[in-house]
PDB file of C-alpha atoms in Angstrom:
ATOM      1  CA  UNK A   1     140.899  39.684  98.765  1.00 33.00           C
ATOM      2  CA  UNK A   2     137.233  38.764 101.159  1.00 37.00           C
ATOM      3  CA  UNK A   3     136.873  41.589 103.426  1.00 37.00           C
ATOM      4  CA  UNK A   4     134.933  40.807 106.465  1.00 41.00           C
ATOM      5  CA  UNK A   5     132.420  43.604 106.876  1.00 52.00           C
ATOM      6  CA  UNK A   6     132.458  44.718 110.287  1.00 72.00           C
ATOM      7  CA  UNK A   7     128.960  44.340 112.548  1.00 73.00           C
ATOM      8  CA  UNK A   8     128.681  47.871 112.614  1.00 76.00           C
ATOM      9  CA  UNK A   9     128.802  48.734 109.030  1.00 86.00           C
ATOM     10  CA  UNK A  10     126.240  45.630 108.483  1.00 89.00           C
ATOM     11  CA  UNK A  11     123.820  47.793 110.989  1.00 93.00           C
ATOM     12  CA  UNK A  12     124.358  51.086 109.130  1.00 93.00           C
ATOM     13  CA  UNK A  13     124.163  49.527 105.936  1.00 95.00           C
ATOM     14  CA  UNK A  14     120.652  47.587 106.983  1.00 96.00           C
ATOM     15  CA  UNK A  15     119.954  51.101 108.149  1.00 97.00           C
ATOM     16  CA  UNK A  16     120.266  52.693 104.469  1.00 96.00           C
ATOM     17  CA  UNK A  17     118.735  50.388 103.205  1.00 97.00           C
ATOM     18  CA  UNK A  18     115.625  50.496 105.523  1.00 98.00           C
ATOM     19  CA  UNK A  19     115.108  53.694 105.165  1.00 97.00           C
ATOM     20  CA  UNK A  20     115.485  53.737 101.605  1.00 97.00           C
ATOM     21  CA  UNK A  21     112.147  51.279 100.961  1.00 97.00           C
ATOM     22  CA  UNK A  22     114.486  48.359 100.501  1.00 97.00           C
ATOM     23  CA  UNK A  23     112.955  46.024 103.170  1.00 97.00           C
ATOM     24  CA  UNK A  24     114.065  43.169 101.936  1.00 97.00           C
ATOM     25  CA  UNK A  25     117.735  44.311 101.246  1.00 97.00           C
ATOM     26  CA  UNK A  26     117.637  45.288 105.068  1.00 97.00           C
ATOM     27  CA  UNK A  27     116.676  42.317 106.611  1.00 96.00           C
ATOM     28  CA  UNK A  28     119.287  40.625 104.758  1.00 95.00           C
ATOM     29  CA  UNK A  29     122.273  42.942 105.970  1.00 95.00           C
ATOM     30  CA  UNK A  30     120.554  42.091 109.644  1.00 96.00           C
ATOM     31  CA  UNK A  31     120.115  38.642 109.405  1.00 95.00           C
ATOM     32  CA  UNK A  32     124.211  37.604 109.785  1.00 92.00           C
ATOM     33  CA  UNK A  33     124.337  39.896 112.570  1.00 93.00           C
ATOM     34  CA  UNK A  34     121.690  38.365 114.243  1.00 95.00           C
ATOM     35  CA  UNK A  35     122.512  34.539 113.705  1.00 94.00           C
ATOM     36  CA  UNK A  36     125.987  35.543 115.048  1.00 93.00           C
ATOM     37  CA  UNK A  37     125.388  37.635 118.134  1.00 93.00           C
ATOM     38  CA  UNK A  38     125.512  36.559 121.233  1.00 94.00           C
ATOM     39  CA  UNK A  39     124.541  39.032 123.416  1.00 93.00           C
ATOM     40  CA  UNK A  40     121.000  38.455 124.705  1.00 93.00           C
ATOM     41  CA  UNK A  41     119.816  42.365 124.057  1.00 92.00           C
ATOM     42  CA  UNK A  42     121.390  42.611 121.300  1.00 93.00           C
ATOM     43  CA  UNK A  43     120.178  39.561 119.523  1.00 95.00           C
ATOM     44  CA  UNK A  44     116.571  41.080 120.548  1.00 95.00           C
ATOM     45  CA  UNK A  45     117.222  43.961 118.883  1.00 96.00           C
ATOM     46  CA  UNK A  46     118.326  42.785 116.021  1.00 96.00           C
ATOM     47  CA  UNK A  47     115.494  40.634 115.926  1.00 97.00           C
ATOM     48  CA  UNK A  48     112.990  43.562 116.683  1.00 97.00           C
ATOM     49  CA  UNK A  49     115.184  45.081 113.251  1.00 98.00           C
ATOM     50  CA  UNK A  50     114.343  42.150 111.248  1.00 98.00           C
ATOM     51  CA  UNK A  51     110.183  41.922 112.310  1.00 98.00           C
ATOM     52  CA  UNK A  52     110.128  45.610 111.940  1.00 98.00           C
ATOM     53  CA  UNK A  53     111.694  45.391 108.021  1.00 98.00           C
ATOM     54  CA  UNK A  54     109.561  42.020 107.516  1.00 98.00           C
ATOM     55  CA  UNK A  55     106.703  44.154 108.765  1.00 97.00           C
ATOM     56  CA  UNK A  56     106.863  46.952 106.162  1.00 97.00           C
ATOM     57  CA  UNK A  57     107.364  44.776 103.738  1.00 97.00           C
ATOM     58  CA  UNK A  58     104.326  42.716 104.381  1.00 96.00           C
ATOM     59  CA  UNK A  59     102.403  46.388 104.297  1.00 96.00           C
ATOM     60  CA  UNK A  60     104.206  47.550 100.573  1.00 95.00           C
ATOM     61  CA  UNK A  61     102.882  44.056  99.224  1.00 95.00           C
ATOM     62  CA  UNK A  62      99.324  45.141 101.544  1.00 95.00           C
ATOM     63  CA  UNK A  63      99.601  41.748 103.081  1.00 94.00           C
ATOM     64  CA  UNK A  64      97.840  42.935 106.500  1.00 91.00           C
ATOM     65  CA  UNK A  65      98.054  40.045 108.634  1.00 93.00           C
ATOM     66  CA  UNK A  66     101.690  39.832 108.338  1.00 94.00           C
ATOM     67  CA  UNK A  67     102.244  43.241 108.214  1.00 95.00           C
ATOM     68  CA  UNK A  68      99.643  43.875 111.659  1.00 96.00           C
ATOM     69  CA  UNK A  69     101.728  40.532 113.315  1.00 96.00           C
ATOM     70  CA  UNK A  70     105.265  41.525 112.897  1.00 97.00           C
ATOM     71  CA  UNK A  71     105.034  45.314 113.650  1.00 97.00           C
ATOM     72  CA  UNK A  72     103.476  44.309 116.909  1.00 96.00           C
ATOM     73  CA  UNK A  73     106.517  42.045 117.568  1.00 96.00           C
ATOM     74  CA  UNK A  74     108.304  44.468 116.627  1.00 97.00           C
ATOM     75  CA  UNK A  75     108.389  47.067 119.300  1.00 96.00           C
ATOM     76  CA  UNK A  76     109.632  45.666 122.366  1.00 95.00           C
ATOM     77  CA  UNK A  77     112.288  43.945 121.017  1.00 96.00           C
ATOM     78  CA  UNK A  78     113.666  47.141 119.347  1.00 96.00           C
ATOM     79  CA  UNK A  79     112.880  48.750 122.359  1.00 92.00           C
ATOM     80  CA  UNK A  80     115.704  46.278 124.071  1.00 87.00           C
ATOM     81  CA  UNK A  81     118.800  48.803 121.815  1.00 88.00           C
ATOM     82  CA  UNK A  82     117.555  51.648 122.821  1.00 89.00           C
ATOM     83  CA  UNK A  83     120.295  52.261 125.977  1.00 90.00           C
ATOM     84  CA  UNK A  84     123.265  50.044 124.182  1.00 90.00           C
ATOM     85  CA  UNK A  85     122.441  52.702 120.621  1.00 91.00           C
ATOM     86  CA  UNK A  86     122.917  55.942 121.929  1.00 90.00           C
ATOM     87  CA  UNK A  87     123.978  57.065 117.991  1.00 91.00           C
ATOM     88  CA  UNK A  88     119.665  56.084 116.491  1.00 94.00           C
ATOM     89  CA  UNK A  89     116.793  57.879 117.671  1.00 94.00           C
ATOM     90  CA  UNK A  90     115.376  54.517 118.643  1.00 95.00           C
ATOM     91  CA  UNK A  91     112.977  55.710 121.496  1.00 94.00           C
ATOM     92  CA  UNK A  92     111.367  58.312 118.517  1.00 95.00           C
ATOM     93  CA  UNK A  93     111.179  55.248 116.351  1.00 97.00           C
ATOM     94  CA  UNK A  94     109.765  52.604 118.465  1.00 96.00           C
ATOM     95  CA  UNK A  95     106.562  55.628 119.208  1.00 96.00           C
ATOM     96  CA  UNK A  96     106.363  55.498 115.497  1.00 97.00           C
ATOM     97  CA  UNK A  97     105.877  52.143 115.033  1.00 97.00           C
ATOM     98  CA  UNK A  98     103.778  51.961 117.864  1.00 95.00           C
ATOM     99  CA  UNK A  99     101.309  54.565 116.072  1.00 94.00           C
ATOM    100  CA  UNK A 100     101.095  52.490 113.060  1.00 95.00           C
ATOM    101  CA  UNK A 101      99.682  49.570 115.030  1.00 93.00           C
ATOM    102  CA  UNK A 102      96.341  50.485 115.083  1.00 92.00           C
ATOM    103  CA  UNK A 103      96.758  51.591 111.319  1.00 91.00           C
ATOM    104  CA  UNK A 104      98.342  47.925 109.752  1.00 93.00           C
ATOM    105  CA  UNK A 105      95.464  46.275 112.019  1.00 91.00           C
ATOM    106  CA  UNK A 106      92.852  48.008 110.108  1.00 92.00           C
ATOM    107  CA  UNK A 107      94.168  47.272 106.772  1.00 90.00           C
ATOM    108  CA  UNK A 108      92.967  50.394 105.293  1.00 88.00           C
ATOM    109  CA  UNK A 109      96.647  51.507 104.264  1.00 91.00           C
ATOM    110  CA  UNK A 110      96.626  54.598 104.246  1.00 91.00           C
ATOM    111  CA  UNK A 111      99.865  55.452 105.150  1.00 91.00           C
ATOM    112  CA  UNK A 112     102.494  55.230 101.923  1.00 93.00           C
ATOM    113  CA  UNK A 113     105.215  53.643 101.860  1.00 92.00           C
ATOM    114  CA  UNK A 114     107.477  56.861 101.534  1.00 93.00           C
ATOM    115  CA  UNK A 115     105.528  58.077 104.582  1.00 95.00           C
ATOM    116  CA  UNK A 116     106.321  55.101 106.825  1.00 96.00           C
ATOM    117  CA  UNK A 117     108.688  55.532 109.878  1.00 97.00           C
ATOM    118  CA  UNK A 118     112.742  55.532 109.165  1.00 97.00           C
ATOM    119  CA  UNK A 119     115.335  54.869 111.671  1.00 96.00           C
ATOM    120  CA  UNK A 120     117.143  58.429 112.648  1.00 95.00           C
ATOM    121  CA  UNK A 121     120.343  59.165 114.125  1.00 89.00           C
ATOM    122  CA  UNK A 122     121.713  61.287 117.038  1.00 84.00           C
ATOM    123  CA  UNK A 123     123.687  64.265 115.338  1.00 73.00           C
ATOM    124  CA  UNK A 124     125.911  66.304 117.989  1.00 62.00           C
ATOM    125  CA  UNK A 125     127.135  68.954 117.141  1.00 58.00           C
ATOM    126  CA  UNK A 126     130.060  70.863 118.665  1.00 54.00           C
TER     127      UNK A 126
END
């Protein structure tokens, strides 16, 4: 039996695995998502997703130039989610990326890869 995996648990699951070092892995689990959405914002997003998991994966392999190019793209596209995923700490993430950019453009790295930013959720608690 082919279960269709729904576009949500794609997201979460790119999420685990993004924030579990597996940059790769992530931009895989966002890729269908993004080659099937339609909705303009969203497909930025996703896209912003993508750069930012090709980004740290450029900077584990200490490929700067990639790493310094693709973080940069990065930000405003995630930046285009933040109001339509009230459930990720997306504004708190995009500042963290946005700190690294002078960092990756250096190419000292100095930041580990344990240490780099991870994509947080909104926890409310009643």
């Amino acid at each position: 039996m082919n279960v269709v995996q729904s576009d949500k648990d794609a997201l979460e699951k790119g999420i685990s695995l993004f924030n579990g070092g597996k940059y790769f892995d992530a931009h895989e689990a966002w890729e269908g998502l993004w080659l099937g959405e339609n909705d303009r914002d969203e497909k930025k997003f996703l896209q912003g997703l993508l750069m930012a998991a090709g980004s740290f994966q450029h900077y584990v392999r200490r490929e700067c130039a990639g790493a310094s190019a693709l973080l940069a793209k990065s930000v405003p596209m995630i930046e285009a989610g933040v109001s339509a995923h009230p459930n990720l700490r997306l504004s708190e993430f995009v500042q963290a990326l946005d700190g690294l950019k002078a960092e990756f453009g250096r190419c000292s790295f100095t930041v580990s890869a344990e240490s780099l930013p991870k994509i947080a959720r909104m926890y409310i608690y009643c």
